[in-house]
PDB file of C-alpha atoms in Angstrom:
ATOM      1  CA  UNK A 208     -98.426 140.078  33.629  1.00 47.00           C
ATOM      2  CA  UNK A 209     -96.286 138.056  30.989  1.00 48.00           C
ATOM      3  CA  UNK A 210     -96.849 134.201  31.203  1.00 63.00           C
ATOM      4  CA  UNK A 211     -95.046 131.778  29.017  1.00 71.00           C
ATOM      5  CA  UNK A 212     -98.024 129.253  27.867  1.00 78.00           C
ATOM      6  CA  UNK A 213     -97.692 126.016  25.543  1.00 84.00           C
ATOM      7  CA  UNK A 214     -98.216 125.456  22.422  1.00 87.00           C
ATOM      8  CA  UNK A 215    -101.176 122.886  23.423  1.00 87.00           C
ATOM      9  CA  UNK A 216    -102.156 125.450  25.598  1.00 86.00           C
ATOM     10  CA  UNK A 217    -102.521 128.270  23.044  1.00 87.00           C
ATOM     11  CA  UNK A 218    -103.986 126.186  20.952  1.00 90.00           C
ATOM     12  CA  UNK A 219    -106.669 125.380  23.303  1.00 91.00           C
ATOM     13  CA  UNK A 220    -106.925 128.826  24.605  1.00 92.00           C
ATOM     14  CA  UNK A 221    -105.589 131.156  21.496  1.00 92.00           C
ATOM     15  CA  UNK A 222    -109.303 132.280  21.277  1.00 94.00           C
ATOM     16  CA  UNK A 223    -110.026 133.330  24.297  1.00 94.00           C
ATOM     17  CA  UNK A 224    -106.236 135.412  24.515  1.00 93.00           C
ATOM     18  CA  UNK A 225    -107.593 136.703  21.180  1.00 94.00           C
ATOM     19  CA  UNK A 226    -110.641 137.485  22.215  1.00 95.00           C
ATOM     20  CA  UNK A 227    -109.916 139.145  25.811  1.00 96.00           C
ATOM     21  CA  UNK A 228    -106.212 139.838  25.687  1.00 94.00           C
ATOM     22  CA  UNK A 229    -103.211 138.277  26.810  1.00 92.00           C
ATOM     23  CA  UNK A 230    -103.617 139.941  30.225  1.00 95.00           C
ATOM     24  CA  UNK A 231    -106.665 138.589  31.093  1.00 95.00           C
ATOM     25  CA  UNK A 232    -105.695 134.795  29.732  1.00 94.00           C
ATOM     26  CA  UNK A 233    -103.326 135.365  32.790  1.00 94.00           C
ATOM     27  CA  UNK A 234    -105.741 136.367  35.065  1.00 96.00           C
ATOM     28  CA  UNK A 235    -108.235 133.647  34.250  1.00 95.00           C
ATOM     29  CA  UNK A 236    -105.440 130.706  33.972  1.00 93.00           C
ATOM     30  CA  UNK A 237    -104.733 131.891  38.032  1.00 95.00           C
ATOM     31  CA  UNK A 238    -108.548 131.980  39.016  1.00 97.00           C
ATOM     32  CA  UNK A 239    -110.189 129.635  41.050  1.00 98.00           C
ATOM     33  CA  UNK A 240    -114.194 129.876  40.672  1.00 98.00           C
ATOM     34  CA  UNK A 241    -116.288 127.318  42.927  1.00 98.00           C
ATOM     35  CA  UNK A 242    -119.539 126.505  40.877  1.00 98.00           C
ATOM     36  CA  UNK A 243    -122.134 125.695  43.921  1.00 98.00           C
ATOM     37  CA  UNK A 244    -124.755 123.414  42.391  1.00 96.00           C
ATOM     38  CA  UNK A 245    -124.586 121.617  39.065  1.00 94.00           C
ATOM     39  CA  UNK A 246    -128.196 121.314  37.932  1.00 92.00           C
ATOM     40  CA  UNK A 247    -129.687 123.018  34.439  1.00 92.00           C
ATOM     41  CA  UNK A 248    -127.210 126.195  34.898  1.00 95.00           C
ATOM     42  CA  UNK A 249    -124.673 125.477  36.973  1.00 95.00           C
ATOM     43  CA  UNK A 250    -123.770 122.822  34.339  1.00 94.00           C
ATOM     44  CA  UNK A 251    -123.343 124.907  31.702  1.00 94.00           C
ATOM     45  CA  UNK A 252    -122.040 128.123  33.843  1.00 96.00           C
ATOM     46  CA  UNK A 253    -118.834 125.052  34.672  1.00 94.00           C
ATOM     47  CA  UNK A 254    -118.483 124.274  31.242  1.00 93.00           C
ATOM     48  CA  UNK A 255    -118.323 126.969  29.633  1.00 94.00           C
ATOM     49  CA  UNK A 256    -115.641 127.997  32.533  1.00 95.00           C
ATOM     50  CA  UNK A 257    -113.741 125.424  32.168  1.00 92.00           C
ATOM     51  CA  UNK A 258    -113.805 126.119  28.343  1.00 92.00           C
ATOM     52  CA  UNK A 259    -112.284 129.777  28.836  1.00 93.00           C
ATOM     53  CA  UNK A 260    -109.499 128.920  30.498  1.00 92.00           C
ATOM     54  CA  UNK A 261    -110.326 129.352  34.427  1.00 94.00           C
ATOM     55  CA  UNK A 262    -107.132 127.443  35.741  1.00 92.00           C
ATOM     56  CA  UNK A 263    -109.180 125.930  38.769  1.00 94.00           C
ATOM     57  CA  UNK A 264    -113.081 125.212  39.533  1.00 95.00           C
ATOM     58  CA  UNK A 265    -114.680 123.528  42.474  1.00 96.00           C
ATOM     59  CA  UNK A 266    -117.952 121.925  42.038  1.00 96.00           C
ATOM     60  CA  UNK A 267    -120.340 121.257  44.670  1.00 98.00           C
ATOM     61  CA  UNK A 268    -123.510 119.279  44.298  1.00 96.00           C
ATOM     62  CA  UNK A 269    -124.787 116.891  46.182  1.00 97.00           C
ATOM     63  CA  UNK A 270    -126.890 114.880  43.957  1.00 95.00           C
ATOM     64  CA  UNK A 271    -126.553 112.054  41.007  1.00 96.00           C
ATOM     65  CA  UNK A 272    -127.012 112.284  37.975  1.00 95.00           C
ATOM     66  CA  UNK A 273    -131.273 111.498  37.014  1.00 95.00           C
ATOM     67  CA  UNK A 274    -132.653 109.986  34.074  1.00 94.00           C
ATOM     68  CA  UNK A 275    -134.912 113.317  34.373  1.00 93.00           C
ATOM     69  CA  UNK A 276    -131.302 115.554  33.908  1.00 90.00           C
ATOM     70  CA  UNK A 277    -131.003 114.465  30.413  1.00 89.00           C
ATOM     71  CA  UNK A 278    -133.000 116.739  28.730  1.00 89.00           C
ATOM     72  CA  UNK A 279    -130.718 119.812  30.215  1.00 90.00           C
ATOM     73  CA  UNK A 280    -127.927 119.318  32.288  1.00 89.00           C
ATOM     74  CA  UNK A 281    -124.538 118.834  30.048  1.00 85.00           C
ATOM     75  CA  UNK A 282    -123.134 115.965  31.839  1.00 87.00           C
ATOM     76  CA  UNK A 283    -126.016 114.043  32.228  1.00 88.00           C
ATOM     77  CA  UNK A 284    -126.444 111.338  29.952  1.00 88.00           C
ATOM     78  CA  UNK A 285    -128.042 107.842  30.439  1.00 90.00           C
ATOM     79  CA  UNK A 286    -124.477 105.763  31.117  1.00 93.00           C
ATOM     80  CA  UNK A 287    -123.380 108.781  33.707  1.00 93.00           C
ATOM     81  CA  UNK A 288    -127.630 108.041  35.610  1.00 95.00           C
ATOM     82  CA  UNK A 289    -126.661 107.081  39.348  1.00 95.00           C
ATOM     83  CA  UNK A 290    -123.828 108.446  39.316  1.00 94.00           C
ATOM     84  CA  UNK A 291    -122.397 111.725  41.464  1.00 95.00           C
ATOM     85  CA  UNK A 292    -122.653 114.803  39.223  1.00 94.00           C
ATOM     86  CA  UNK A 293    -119.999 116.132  40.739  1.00 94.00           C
ATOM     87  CA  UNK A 294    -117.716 113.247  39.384  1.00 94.00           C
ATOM     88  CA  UNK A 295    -119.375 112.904  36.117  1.00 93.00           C
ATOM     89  CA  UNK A 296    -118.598 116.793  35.545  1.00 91.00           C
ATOM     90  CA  UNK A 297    -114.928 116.468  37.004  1.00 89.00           C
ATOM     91  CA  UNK A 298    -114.093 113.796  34.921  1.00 86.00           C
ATOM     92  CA  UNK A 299    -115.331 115.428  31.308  1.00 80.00           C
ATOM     93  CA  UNK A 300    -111.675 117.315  32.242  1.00 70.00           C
ATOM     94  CA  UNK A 301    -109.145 115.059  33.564  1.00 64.00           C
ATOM     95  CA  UNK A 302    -106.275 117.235  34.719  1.00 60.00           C
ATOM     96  CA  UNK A 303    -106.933 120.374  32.973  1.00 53.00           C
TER      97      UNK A 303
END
């Protein structure tokens, strides 16, 4: 599987190619992983996804962010409270 990447993208992802191959940088930048609920794990299961290189994730939550999700859900901080957490998540990666 040879994939020509950029150099932003390398730079971003050079780790992970390091770290699992070259191969499976391919495989993840084609995967599409739908993270169902973003609560205390789901949160950080989608982050650190989207911080490996998994070229497409689909969140799905139906709740807002919560003063109460502060203490351990990664997106939720006290300017994101009200707000759907599936939006507040989505937009921590505009178009990656």
């Amino acid at each position: 599987m040879s994939t020509a990447y950029s150099e932003a993208y390398l730079q971003r992802f050079g780790g992970t190619a390091r770290l699992y191959g070259q191969q499976a940088l391919a495989v993840f930048a084609q995967a599409h992983v739908c993270v169902i609920g973003i609560g205390g794990v789901g949160s950080w299961a989608a982050e650190a996804l989207a911080r490996t290189g998994i070229g497409a994730i689909t969140l799905i939550d139906m709740d807002d962010v919560c003063v109460t999700n502060t203490n351990r859900q990664i997106h939720a901080l006290r300017q994101h409270v009200g707000q759907s957490k599936t939006e507040v998540m989505a937009g921590a990666y505009p178009g990656d």
